PDB file of C-alpha atoms (C1' of nucleotides) in Angstrom:
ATOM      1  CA  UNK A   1      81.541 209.954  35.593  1.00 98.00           C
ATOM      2  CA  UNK A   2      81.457 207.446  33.111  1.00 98.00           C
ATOM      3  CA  UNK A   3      77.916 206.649  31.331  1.00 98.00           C
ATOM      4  CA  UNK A   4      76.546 204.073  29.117  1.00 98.00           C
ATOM      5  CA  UNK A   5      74.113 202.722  26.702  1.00 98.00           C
ATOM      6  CA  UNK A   6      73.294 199.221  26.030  1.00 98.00           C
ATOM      7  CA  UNK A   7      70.696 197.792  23.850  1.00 98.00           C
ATOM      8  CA  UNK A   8      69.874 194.602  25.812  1.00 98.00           C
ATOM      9  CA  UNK A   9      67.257 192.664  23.731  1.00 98.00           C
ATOM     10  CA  UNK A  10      65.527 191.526  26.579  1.00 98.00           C
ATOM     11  CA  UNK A  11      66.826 192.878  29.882  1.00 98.00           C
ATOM     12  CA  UNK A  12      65.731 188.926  31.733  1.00 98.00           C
ATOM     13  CA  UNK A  13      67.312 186.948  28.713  1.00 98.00           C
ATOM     14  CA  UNK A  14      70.092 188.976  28.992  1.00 98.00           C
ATOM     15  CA  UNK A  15      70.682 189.537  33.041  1.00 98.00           C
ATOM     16  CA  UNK A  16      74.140 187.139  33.222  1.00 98.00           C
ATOM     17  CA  UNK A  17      75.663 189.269  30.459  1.00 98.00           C
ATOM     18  CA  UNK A  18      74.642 192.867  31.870  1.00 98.00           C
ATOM     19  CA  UNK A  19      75.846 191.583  35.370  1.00 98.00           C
ATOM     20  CA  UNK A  20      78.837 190.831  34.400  1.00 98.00           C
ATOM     21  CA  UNK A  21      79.498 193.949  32.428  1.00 98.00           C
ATOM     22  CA  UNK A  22      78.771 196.247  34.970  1.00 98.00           C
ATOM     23  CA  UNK A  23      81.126 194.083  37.590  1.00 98.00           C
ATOM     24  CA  UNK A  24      84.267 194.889  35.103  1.00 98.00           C
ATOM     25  CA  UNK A  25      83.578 197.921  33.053  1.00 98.00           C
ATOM     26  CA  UNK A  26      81.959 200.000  36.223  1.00 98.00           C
ATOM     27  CA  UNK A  27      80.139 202.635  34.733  1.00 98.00           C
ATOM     28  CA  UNK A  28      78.354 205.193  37.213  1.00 98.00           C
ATOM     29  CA  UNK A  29      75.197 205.248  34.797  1.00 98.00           C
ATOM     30  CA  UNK A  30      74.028 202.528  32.187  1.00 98.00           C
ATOM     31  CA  UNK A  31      70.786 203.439  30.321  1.00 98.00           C
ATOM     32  CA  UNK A  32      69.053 200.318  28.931  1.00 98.00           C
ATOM     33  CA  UNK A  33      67.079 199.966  25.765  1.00 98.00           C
ATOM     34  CA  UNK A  34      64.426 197.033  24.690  1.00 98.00           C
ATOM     35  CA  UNK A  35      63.631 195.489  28.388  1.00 98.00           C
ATOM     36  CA  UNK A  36      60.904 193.457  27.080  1.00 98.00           C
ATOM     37  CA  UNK A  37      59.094 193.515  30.143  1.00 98.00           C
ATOM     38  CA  UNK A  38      56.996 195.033  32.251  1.00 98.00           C
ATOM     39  CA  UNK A  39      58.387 197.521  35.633  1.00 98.00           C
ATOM     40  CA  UNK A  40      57.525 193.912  38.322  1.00 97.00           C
ATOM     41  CA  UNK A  41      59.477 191.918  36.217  1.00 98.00           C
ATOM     42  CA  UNK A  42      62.248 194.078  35.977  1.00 98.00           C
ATOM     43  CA  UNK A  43      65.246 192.447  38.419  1.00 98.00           C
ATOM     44  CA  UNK A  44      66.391 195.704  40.332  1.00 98.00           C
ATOM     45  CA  UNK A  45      67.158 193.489  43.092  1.00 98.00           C
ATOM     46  CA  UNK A  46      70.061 192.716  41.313  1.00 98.00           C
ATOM     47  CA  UNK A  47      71.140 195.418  40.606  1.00 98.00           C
ATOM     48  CA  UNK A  48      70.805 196.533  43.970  1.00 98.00           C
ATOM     49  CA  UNK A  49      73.263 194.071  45.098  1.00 98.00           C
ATOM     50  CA  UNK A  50      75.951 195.177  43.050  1.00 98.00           C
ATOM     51  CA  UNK A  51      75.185 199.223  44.111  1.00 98.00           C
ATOM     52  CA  UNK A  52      73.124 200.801  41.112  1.00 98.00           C
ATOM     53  CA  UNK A  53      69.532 202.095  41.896  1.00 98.00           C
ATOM     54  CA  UNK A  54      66.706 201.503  39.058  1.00 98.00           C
ATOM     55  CA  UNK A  55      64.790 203.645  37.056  1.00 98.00           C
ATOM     56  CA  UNK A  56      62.284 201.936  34.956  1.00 98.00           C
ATOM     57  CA  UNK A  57      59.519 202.235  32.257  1.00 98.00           C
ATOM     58  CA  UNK A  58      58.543 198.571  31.234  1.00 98.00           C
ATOM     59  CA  UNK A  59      56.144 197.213  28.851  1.00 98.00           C
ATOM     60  CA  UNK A  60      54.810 193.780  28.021  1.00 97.00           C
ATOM     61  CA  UNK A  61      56.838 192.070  25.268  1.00 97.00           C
ATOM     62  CA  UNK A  62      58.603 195.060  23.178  1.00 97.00           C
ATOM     63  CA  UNK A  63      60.133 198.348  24.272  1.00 98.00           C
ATOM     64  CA  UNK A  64      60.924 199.022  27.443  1.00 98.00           C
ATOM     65  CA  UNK A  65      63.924 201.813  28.993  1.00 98.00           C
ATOM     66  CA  UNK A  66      65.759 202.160  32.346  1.00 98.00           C
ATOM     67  CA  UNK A  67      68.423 203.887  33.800  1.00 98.00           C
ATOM     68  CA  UNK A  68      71.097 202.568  36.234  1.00 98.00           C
ATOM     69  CA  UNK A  69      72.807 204.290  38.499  1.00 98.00           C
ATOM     70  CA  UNK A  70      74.938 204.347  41.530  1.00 98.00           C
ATOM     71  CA  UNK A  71      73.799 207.817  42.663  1.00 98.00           C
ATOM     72  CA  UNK A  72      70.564 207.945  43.325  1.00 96.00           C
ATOM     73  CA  UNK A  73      68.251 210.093  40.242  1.00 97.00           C
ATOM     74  CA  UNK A  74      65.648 212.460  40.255  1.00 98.00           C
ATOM     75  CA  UNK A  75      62.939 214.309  38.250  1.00 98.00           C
ATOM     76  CA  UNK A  76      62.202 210.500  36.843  1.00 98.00           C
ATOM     77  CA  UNK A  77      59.515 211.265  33.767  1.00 98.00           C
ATOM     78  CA  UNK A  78      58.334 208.063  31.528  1.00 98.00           C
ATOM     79  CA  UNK A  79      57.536 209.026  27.785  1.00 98.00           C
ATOM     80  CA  UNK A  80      56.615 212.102  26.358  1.00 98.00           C
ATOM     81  CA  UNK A  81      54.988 215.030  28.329  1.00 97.00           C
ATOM     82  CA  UNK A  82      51.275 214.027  25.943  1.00 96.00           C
ATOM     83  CA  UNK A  83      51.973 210.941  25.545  1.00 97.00           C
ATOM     84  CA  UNK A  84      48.401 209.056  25.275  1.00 94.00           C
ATOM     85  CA  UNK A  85      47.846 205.949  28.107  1.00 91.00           C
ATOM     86  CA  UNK A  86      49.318 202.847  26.677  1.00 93.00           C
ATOM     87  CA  UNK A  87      51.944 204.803  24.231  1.00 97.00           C
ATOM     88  CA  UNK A  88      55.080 202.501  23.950  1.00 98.00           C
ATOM     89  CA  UNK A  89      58.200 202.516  26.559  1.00 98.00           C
ATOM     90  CA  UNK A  90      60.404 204.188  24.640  1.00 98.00           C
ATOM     91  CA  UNK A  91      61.983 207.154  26.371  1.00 98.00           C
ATOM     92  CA  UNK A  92      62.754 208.078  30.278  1.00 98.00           C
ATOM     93  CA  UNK A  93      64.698 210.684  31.716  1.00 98.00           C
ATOM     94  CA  UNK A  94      66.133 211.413  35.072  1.00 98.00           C
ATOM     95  CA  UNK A  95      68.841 214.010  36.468  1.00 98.00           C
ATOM     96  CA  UNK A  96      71.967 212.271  37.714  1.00 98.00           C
ATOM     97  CA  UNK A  97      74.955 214.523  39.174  1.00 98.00           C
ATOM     98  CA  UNK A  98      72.945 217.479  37.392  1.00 98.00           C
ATOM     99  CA  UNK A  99      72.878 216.022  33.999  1.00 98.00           C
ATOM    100  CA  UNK A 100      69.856 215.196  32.436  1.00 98.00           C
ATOM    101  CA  UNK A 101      69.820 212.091  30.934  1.00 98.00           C
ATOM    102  CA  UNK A 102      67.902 211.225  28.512  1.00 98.00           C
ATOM    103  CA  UNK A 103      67.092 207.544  27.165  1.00 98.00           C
ATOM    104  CA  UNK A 104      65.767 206.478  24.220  1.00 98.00           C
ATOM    105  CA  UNK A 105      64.686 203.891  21.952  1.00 98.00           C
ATOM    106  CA  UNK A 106      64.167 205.614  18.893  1.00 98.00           C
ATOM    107  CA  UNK A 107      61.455 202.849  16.853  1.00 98.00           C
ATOM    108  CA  UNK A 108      63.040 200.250  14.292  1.00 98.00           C
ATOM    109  CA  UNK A 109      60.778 201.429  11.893  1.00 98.00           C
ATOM    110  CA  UNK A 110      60.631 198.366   9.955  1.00 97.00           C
ATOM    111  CA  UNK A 111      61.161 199.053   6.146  1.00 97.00           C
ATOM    112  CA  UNK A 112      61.098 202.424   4.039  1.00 97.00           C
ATOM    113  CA  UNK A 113      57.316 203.363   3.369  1.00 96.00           C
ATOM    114  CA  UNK A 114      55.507 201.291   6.005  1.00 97.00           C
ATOM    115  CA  UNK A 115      53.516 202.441   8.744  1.00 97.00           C
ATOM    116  CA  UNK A 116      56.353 201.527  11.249  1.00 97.00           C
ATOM    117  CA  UNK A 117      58.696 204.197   8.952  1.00 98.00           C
ATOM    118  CA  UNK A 118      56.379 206.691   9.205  1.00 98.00           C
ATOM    119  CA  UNK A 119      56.036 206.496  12.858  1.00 98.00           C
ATOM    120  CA  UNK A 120      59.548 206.268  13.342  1.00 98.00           C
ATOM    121  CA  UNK A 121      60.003 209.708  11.522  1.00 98.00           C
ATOM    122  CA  UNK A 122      57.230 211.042  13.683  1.00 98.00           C
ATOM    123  CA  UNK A 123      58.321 209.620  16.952  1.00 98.00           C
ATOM    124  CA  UNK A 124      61.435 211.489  16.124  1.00 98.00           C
ATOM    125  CA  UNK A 125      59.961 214.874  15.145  1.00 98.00           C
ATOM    126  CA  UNK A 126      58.057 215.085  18.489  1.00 98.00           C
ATOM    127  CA  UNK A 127      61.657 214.027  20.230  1.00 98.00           C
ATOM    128  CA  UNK A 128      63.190 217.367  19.058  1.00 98.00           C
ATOM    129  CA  UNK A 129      60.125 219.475  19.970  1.00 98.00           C
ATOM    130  CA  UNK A 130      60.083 217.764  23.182  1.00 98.00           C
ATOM    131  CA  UNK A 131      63.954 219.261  23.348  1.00 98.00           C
ATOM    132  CA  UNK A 132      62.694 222.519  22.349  1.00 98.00           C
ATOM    133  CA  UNK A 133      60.051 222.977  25.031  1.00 98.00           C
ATOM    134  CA  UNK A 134      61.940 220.659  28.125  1.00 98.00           C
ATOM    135  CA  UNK A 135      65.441 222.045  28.438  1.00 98.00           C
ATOM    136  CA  UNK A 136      67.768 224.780  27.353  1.00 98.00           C
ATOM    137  CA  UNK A 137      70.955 224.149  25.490  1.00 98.00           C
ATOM    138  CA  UNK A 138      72.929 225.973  27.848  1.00 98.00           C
ATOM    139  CA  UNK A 139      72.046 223.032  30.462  1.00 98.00           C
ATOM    140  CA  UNK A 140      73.873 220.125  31.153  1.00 98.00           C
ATOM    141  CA  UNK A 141      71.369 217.569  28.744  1.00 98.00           C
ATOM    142  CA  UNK A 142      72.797 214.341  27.524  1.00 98.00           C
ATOM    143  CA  UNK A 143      70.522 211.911  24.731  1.00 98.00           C
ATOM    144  CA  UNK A 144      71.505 208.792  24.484  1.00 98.00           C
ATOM    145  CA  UNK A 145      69.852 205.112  23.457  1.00 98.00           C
ATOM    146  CA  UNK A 146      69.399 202.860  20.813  1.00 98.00           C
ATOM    147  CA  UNK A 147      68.746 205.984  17.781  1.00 98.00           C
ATOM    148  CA  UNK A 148      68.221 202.962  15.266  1.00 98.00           C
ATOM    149  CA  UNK A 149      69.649 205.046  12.742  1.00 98.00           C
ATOM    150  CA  UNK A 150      73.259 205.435  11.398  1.00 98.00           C
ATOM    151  CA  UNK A 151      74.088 209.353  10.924  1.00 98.00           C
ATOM    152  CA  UNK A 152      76.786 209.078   7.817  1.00 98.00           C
ATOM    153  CA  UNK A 153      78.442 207.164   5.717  1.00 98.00           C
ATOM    154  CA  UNK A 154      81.164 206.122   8.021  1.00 98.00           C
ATOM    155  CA  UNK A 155      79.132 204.337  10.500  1.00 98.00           C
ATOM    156  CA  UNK A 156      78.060 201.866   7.797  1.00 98.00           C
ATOM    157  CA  UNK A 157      80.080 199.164   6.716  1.00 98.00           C
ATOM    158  CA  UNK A 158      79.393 198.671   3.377  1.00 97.00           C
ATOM    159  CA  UNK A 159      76.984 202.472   2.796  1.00 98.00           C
ATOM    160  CA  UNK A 160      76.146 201.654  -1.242  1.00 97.00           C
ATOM    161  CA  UNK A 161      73.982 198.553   0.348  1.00 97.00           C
ATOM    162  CA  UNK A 162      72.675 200.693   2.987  1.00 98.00           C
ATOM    163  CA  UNK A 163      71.618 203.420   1.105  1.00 97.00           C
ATOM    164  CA  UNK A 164      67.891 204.123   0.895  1.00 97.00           C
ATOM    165  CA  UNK A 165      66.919 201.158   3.555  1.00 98.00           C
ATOM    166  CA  UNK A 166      65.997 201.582   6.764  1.00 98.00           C
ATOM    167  CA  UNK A 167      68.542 202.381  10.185  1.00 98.00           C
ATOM    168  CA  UNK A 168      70.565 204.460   6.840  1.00 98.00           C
ATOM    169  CA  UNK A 169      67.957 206.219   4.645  1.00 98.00           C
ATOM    170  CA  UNK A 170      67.990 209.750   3.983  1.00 98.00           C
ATOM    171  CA  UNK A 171      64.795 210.937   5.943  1.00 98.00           C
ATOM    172  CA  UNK A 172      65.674 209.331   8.447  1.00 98.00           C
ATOM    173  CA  UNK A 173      69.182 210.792   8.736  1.00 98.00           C
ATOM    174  CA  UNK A 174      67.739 214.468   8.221  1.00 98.00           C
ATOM    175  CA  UNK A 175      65.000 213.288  11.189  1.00 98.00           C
ATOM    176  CA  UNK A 176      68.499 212.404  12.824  1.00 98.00           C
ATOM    177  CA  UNK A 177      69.856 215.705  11.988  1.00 98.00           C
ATOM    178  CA  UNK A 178      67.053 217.588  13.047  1.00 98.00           C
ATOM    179  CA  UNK A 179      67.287 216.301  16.610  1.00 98.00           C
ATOM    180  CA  UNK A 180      71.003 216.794  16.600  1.00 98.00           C
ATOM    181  CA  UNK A 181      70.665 220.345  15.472  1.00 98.00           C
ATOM    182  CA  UNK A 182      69.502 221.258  18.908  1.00 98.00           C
ATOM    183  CA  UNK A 183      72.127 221.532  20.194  1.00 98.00           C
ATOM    184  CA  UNK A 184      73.960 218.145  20.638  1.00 98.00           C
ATOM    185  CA  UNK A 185      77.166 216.837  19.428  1.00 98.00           C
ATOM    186  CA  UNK A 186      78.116 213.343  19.219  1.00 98.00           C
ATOM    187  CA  UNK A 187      80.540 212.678  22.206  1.00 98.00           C
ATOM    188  CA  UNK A 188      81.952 209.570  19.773  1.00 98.00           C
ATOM    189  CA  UNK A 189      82.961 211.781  17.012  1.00 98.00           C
ATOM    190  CA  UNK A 190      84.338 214.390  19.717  1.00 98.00           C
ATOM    191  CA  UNK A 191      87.286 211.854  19.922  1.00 96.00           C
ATOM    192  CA  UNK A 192      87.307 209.389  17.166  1.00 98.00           C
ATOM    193  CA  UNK A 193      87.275 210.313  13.426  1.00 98.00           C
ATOM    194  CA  UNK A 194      87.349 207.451  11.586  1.00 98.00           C
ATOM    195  CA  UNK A 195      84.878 204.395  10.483  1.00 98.00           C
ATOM    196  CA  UNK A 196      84.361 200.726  11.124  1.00 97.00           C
ATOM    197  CA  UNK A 197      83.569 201.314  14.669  1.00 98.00           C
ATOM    198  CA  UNK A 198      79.842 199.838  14.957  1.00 98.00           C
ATOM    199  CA  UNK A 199      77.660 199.435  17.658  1.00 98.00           C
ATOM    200  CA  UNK A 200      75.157 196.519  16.312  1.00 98.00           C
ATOM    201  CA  UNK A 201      75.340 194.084  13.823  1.00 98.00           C
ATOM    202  CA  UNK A 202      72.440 191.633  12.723  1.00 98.00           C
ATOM    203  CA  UNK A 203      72.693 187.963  14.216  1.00 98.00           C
ATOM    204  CA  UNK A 204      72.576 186.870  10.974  1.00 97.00           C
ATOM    205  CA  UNK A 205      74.643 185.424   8.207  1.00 95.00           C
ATOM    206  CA  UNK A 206      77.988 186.085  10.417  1.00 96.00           C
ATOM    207  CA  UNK A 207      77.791 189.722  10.497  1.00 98.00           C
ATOM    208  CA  UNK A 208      79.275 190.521  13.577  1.00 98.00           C
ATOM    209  CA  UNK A 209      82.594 187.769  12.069  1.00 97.00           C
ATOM    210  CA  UNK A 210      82.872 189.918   9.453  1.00 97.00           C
ATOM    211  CA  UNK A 211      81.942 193.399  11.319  1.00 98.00           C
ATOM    212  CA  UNK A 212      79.236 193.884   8.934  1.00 98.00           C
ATOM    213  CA  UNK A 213      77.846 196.426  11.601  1.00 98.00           C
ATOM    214  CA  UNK A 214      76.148 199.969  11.804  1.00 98.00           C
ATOM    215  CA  UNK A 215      76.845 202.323  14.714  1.00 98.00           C
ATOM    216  CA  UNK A 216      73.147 203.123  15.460  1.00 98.00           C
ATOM    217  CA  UNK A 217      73.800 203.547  19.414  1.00 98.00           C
ATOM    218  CA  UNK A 218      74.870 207.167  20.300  1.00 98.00           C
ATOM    219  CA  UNK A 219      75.348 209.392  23.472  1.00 98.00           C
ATOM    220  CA  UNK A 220      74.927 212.784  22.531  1.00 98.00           C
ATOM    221  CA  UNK A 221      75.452 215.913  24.682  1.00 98.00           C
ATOM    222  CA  UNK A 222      75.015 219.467  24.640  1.00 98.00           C
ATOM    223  CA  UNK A 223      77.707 221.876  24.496  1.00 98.00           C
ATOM    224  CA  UNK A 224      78.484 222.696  28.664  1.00 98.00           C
ATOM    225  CA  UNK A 225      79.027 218.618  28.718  1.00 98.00           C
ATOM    226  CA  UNK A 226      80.975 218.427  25.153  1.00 98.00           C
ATOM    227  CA  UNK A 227      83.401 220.281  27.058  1.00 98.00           C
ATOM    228  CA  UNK A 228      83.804 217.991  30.058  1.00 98.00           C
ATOM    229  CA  UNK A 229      83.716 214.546  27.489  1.00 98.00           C
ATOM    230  CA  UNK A 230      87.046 213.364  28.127  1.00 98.00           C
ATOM    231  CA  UNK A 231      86.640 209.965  26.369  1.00 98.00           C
ATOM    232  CA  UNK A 232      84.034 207.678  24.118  1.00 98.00           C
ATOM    233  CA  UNK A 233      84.390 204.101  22.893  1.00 98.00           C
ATOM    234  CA  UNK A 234      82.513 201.174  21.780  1.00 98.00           C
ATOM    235  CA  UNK A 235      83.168 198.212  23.879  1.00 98.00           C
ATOM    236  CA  UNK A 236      82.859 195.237  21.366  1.00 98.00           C
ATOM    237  CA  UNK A 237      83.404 192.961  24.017  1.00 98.00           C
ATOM    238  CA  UNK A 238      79.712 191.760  25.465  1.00 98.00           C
ATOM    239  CA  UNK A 239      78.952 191.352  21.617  1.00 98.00           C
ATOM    240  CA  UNK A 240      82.030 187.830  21.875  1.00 98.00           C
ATOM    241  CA  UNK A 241      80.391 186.322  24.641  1.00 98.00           C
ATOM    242  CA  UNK A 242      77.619 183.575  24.648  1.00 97.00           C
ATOM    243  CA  UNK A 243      73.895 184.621  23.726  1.00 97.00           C
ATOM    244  CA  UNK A 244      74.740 188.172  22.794  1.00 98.00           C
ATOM    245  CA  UNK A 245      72.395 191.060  22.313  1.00 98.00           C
ATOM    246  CA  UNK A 246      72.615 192.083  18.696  1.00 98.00           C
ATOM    247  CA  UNK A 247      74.058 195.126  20.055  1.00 98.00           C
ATOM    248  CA  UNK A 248      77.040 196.585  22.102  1.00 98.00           C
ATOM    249  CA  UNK A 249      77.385 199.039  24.696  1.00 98.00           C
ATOM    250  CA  UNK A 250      78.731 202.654  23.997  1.00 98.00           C
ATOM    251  CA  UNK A 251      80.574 204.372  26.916  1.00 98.00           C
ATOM    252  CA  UNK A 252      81.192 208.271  27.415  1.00 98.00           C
ATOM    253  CA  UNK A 253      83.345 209.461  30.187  1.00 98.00           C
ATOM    254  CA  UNK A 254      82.951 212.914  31.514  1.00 98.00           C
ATOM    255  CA  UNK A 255      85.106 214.757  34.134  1.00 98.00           C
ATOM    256  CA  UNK A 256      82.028 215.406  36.730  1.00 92.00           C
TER     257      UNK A 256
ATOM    258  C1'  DA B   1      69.411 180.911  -1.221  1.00 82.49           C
ATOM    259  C1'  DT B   2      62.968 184.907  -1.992  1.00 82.49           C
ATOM    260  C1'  DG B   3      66.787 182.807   2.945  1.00 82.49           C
ATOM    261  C1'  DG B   4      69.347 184.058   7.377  1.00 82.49           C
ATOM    262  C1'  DT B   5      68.770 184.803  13.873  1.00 82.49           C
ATOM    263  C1'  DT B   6      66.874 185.994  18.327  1.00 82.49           C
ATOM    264  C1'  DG B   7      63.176 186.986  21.962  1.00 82.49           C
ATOM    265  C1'  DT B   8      58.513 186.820  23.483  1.00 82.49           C
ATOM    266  C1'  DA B   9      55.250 183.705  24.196  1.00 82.49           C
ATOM    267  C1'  DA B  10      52.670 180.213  22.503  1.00 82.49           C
ATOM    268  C1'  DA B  11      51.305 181.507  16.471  1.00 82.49           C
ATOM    269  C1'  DA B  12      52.917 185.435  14.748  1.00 82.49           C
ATOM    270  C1'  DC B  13      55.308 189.565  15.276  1.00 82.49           C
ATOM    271  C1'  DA B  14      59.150 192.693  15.919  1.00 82.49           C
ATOM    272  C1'  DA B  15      63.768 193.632  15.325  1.00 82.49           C
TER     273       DA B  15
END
DNA sequence: ATGGTTGTAAAACAA
């Protein structure tokens, strides 16, 4: 089984691309981040037509998650267990070949000290509780999604700019950390030890030219499906053709 | 350089 993540900016703005990916690189699952739009405007059709059913949890404008697949999933649940009505898209989960996956768009959180920071670092405290009271670590659980935040120095490019600003700040790495100490472990790192691989870089000022990127996009899985990783990459690819999302998609494959 | 780019949606806001 191979799964994905993908950080689409806009899952309409960006249908050619995400078509086109799925037609060569064939992953079994591809978990989307940042739809920016709500579950009717969501084009499942087309991704009926080329074989991958639709899980979805839209919003108007921002946010927005989903999870493709070619076998059908189940147990769907949108957003946290107490989440209030009207709490942003950000997370869905569904059971696919008896891993479940779970997706996430971890908030930007803006700038260090701003409301948006703090309710980054809370949105990602109440994702590890909601690990500690959904699942055991001795199931097959996979997190994956746009984490917005860079774990260590070696997924920055240049970490003495990075340092203390947001996606790269320390409470946000020990937030990171937190979650991770679960029970996960990075399926990237299970197979690839050094930096400069990235996963976004900024539109701006030539970044992605000059791989001035952060690897902020992460599948992480507990230790049953650690053992069955067989591979993880970054496929720079979608990020060279026209009208890009900022970000790339990260692949895991698993012998399931 | 107090900037730069992209998407949504119709002027700012979020990333």
């Amino acid at each position: 089984m191979r799964l994905a993540t993908w950080n689409v900016n806009s899952i309409n703005a960006r249908l050619p691309l995400v078509l086109k990916w799925l037609e060569v690189a064939k992953p079994d699952v591809l978990c989307l981040q940042e739809l920016k739009c709500v579950d009717e405007k969501f084009p499942a059709e087309e991704f009926t037509k080329l074989g991958y059913n639709s899980a979805v949890f839209g919003q108007r404008t921002y946010n927005g998650v989903a999870i493709l697949s070619r076998e059908a999933s189940t147990n769907i649940q949108r957003g946290f267990p107490d989440d209030e009505e009207g709490a942003h898209a950000r997370l869905i989960a569904a059971t696919i070949k008896g891993v479940r996956v779970v997706n996430v768009y971890i908030p930007n959180g803006q700038f260090v000290g701003s409301d948006k920071y703090r309710f980054k670092l809370e949105w990602m405290r109440r994702l590890r509780r909601f690990f500690d009271e959904s699942y055991e670590t001795k199931e097959r659980v996979l997190l994956c999604g746009d984490f917005n935040v860079a774990p260590e120095e070696r997924d920055v490019h240049d970490p003495a700019l990075w340092e203390g600003h947001v996606l790269f700040s320390k409470r946000e790495r020990a937030a990171l950390m937190n979650i991770k100490d679960w029970g996960f472990t990075d399926a990237f790192r299970l197979h690839t030890e050094e930096g400069g691989h990235y996963s976004w870089w900024d539109y701006r000022q030539g970044a992605f030219r000059r791989n001035n990127g952060l690897r902020i996009d992460h599948i992480w899985v507990s230790e049953p499906l650690a053992k069955d990783c067989k591979e993880s990459w970054i496929d720079k690819e979608p990020r060279t053709w026209e009208r890009p999302s900022d970000h790339t998609p990260v692949v895991a494959r698993f012998r399931i």
